[in-house]
Tab-separated table of C-alpha atoms and ligand atoms in Angstrom:
chain	number	residue	atom	x	y	z
A	1	MET	CA	45.774	53.110	-7.146
A	2	THR	CA	48.826	55.128	-8.058
A	3	HIS	CA	49.710	54.765	-11.692
A	4	ALA	CA	53.138	55.485	-13.181
A	5	LEU	CA	54.268	55.825	-16.784
A	6	LEU	CA	57.556	53.950	-17.275
A	7	VAL	CA	59.353	55.192	-20.394
A	8	ILE	CA	62.020	52.721	-21.478
A	9	ASP	CA	65.258	53.823	-23.182
A	10	VAL	CA	64.054	56.578	-25.560
A	11	GLN	CA	67.680	57.393	-26.388
A	12	ASN	CA	69.429	58.518	-29.551
A	13	ASP	CA	71.264	55.231	-30.097
A	14	PHE	CA	67.911	53.406	-30.357
A	15	CYS	CA	66.512	55.929	-32.855
A	16	PRO	CA	67.220	56.113	-36.613
A	17	GLY	CA	70.857	57.139	-37.115
A	18	GLY	CA	71.880	55.654	-33.781
A	19	ALA	CA	74.285	52.802	-33.069
A	20	LEU	CA	71.521	50.275	-32.364
A	21	ALA	CA	68.737	51.928	-34.316
A	22	VAL	CA	65.218	50.573	-33.909
A	23	ALA	CA	63.056	51.182	-36.988
A	24	GLY	CA	60.598	53.989	-36.225
A	25	GLY	CA	62.084	54.525	-32.768
A	26	ASP	CA	61.617	58.287	-33.076
A	27	GLU	CA	57.949	57.983	-34.095
A	28	ILE	CA	56.792	57.297	-30.542
A	29	VAL	CA	58.299	60.348	-28.837
A	30	SER	CA	55.470	62.838	-29.348
A	31	GLY	CA	52.824	60.276	-28.348
A	32	ILE	CA	54.728	59.527	-25.152
A	33	GLY	CA	54.839	63.252	-24.354
A	34	ALA	CA	51.089	63.552	-24.869
A	35	LEU	CA	50.514	60.711	-22.398
A	36	MET	CA	52.598	62.051	-19.510
A	37	ASP	CA	49.933	64.275	-17.945
A	38	GLU	CA	47.606	61.294	-17.444
A	39	PHE	CA	49.883	59.708	-14.828
A	40	ASP	CA	50.667	60.277	-11.150
A	41	ALA	CA	54.361	59.711	-11.829
A	42	VAL	CA	56.663	59.621	-14.854
A	43	ILE	CA	59.815	57.512	-14.716
A	44	LEU	CA	62.427	57.252	-17.466
A	45	THR	CA	65.032	54.552	-17.906
A	46	GLN	CA	68.383	55.189	-19.537
A	47	ASP	CA	70.633	52.422	-20.894
A	48	TRP	CA	74.028	53.514	-19.540
A	49	HIS	CA	77.023	51.347	-20.389
A	50	PRO	CA	80.706	51.934	-19.641
A	51	ALA	CA	83.007	51.744	-22.697
A	52	GLY	CA	84.110	48.147	-23.265
A	53	HIS	CA	80.921	46.732	-21.733
A	54	SER	CA	80.669	42.924	-21.784
A	55	SER	CA	77.464	43.072	-23.874
A	56	PHE	CA	79.371	44.707	-26.753
A	57	ALA	CA	80.492	42.463	-29.621
A	58	SER	CA	83.646	44.592	-29.861
A	59	SER	CA	84.669	43.473	-26.367
A	60	HIS	CA	84.784	39.851	-27.561
A	61	GLY	CA	86.150	40.300	-31.085
A	62	ALA	CA	82.774	38.966	-32.238
A	63	ALA	CA	80.245	40.039	-34.857
A	64	PRO	CA	77.410	42.299	-33.678
A	65	MET	CA	74.170	40.369	-33.145
A	66	SER	CA	76.003	37.086	-32.508
A	67	MET	CA	75.317	35.151	-29.306
A	68	THR	CA	77.584	34.271	-26.417
A	69	GLU	CA	77.309	32.525	-23.076
A	70	MET	CA	77.796	34.641	-19.977
A	71	PRO	CA	77.985	33.252	-16.404
A	72	TYR	CA	74.316	34.315	-16.056
A	73	GLY	CA	73.075	32.793	-19.333
A	74	SER	CA	73.025	33.496	-23.053
A	75	GLN	CA	73.540	37.048	-24.218
A	76	VAL	CA	73.161	38.842	-27.556
A	77	LEU	CA	76.353	40.743	-28.418
A	78	TRP	CA	75.331	44.234	-29.464
A	79	PRO	CA	77.082	46.981	-31.371
A	80	ASP	CA	78.645	49.514	-28.976
A	81	HIS	CA	75.718	51.675	-27.806
A	82	CYS	CA	74.586	54.029	-25.049
A	83	ILE	CA	78.081	54.655	-23.735
A	84	GLN	CA	77.930	56.829	-20.620
A	85	GLY	CA	78.117	60.543	-21.376
A	86	THR	CA	77.929	60.220	-25.177
A	87	GLY	CA	75.306	61.762	-27.450
A	88	GLY	CA	74.057	58.276	-28.269
A	89	ALA	CA	73.220	57.679	-24.625
A	90	ALA	CA	71.343	61.001	-24.363
A	91	PHE	CA	67.558	61.024	-24.506
A	92	HIS	CA	65.877	61.926	-27.808
A	93	THR	CA	65.769	65.717	-27.814
A	94	ALA	CA	61.960	65.789	-28.198
A	95	LEU	CA	61.431	63.679	-25.061
A	96	ASP	CA	60.165	65.823	-22.181
A	97	VAL	CA	62.865	64.829	-19.704
A	98	ASP	CA	61.934	67.712	-17.373
A	99	ARG	CA	58.608	66.005	-16.688
A	100	ALA	CA	60.309	62.938	-15.154
A	101	ASP	CA	60.201	62.326	-11.390
A	102	LEU	CA	62.958	59.742	-11.657
A	103	ILE	CA	65.550	58.693	-14.204
A	104	ILE	CA	66.847	55.210	-13.528
A	105	ARG	CA	70.036	54.125	-15.235
A	106	LYS	CA	70.906	50.521	-15.964
A	107	GLY	CA	73.647	48.529	-17.664
A	108	TYR	CA	76.432	50.300	-15.765
A	109	ASN	CA	77.817	47.026	-14.352
A	110	PRO	CA	80.660	46.133	-16.769
A	111	ALA	CA	80.120	42.378	-16.389
A	112	ILE	CA	76.315	42.117	-16.545
A	113	ASP	CA	73.860	43.485	-19.094
A	114	SER	CA	70.573	44.914	-17.826
A	115	TYR	CA	67.552	44.932	-20.096
A	116	SER	CA	65.051	45.181	-17.271
A	117	ALA	CA	64.408	48.355	-15.300
A	118	PHE	CA	64.182	46.133	-12.192
A	119	PHE	CA	66.981	43.546	-12.334
A	120	GLU	CA	70.219	43.044	-14.204
A	121	ASN	CA	70.322	40.081	-16.596
A	122	ASP	CA	71.514	37.784	-13.791
A	123	LYS	CA	67.885	38.193	-12.633
A	124	THR	CA	69.003	38.890	-9.066
A	125	THR	CA	70.894	42.212	-8.880
A	126	PRO	CA	68.261	44.906	-8.316
A	127	THR	CA	68.345	48.407	-9.816
A	128	GLY	CA	66.392	49.871	-6.880
A	129	LEU	CA	63.285	50.706	-8.922
A	130	GLU	CA	61.060	48.254	-7.037
A	131	GLY	CA	61.794	49.976	-3.728
A	132	TYR	CA	61.186	53.408	-5.237
A	133	LEU	CA	57.796	52.377	-6.593
A	134	ARG	CA	56.696	50.650	-3.382
A	135	THR	CA	57.735	53.502	-1.108
A	136	ARG	CA	55.795	55.919	-3.323
A	137	GLY	CA	52.737	53.649	-3.223
A	138	ILE	CA	52.796	53.037	-6.960
A	139	THR	CA	50.896	49.830	-7.771
A	140	THR	CA	50.220	50.092	-11.481
A	141	LEU	CA	52.516	50.726	-14.444
A	142	THR	CA	52.077	51.552	-18.105
A	143	LEU	CA	55.177	50.887	-20.208
A	144	VAL	CA	56.206	52.529	-23.468
A	145	GLY	CA	59.546	52.871	-25.272
A	146	LEU	CA	62.384	50.918	-26.850
A	147	ALA	CA	62.845	48.205	-27.630
A	148	THR	CA	59.595	46.231	-27.325
A	149	ASP	CA	61.286	42.834	-27.513
A	150	PHE	CA	64.189	43.502	-25.139
A	151	CYS	CA	64.088	46.208	-22.492
A	152	VAL	CA	60.314	46.781	-22.571
A	153	THR	CA	59.525	43.057	-22.316
A	154	TYR	CA	62.084	42.307	-19.609
A	155	SER	CA	60.818	45.265	-17.568
A	156	ALA	CA	57.144	44.374	-18.053
A	157	VAL	CA	57.635	40.706	-17.140
A	158	ASP	CA	59.667	41.557	-14.017
A	159	ALA	CA	57.075	44.147	-12.947
A	160	ALA	CA	54.233	41.654	-13.348
A	161	ARG	CA	56.162	38.997	-11.383
A	162	LEU	CA	56.739	41.546	-8.611
A	163	GLY	CA	52.973	42.021	-8.384
A	164	PHE	CA	52.486	45.361	-10.156
A	165	GLY	CA	49.588	45.773	-12.559
A	166	VAL	CA	51.263	46.148	-15.962
A	167	THR	CA	50.052	47.433	-19.319
A	168	VAL	CA	52.241	47.796	-22.423
A	169	ARG	CA	51.135	50.320	-25.043
A	170	GLN	CA	52.382	48.580	-28.184
A	171	ASP	CA	51.590	51.630	-30.323
A	172	LEU	CA	54.139	53.588	-28.269
A	173	CYS	CA	56.874	50.939	-28.515
A	174	ARG	CA	59.072	49.794	-31.397
A	175	ALA	CA	60.920	46.469	-31.710
A	176	ILE	CA	64.349	45.293	-32.837
A	177	ASP	CA	62.687	41.998	-33.947
A	178	PHE	CA	65.923	40.063	-34.283
A	179	ASP	CA	65.512	36.378	-35.177
A	180	GLY	CA	61.850	36.185	-34.162
A	181	SER	CA	62.439	37.973	-30.870
A	182	LEU	CA	59.244	40.044	-31.020
A	183	ALA	CA	56.879	37.046	-31.183
A	184	VAL	CA	58.749	35.346	-28.319
A	185	ALA	CA	58.604	38.539	-26.270
A	186	ILE	CA	54.867	39.013	-26.772
A	187	ALA	CA	54.212	35.415	-25.690
A	188	GLU	CA	56.371	35.928	-22.573
A	189	MET	CA	54.481	39.085	-21.649
A	190	ARG	CA	51.106	37.370	-22.105
A	191	ASP	CA	52.244	34.406	-19.972
A	192	ALA	CA	53.361	36.785	-17.221
A	193	GLY	CA	49.948	38.457	-17.136
A	194	VAL	CA	50.935	41.717	-18.834
A	195	THR	CA	48.057	43.542	-20.546
A	196	LEU	CA	48.995	44.357	-24.157
A	197	VAL	CA	47.064	47.154	-25.803
S	1	VGL	C1	68.279	47.420	-25.337
S	1	VGL	C2	69.674	45.960	-26.396
S	1	VGL	C3	70.745	46.397	-25.644
S	1	VGL	C4	66.895	47.975	-25.190
S	1	VGL	C5	69.334	47.867	-24.564
S	1	VGL	O1	66.750	49.110	-24.712
S	1	VGL	O2	65.940	47.263	-25.584
S	1	VGL	N1	68.450	46.458	-26.226
S	1	VGL	N2	70.558	47.353	-24.736
S	2	ZN	ZN1	72.259	48.169	-23.824
């Protein structure tokens, strides 16, 4: 069994002071660092949107956190965040980026959001992470990071559906918890067979 730590979106825009700040987002960084040596591989994801991305409320003249329908389904419209090359898209400075074997970026397609580390929100366009994991013989994943109820959940559910063994360390995640989204996300992870600890 080869076990990887998958660190989701520990970026400045998801930490206090950032454009899409998650309460306590910065509290998990040192605990994530302490965990890295226990794994055969460390993989980071980085939300990485072009300016004017279709998931931004500003691109639709809409209010942040309102909903819209996209060709691939319903979509939350977010404040502008994690724009490629900006300080907000950079990793939290206390995250040990040098320890990562792979950094996988997502959300770069202007027309499709990508919460999951595996597939864009159309649920079909792959990021390439599945192939990377399989060719390295990685069978088991532990997920930590931001935000529990969006990118962590989507990644965990996709990983479980792809047949990986998946554990989410809730103590090393923080949630947006928008309109009951955390409870829904936890139920979805349980249904998919994700182990929540
Ligand atoms: C995320 C909303 C928009 C996340 C990314 O990392 O959970 N949430 N983009
Ligand atoms: Zn995003």
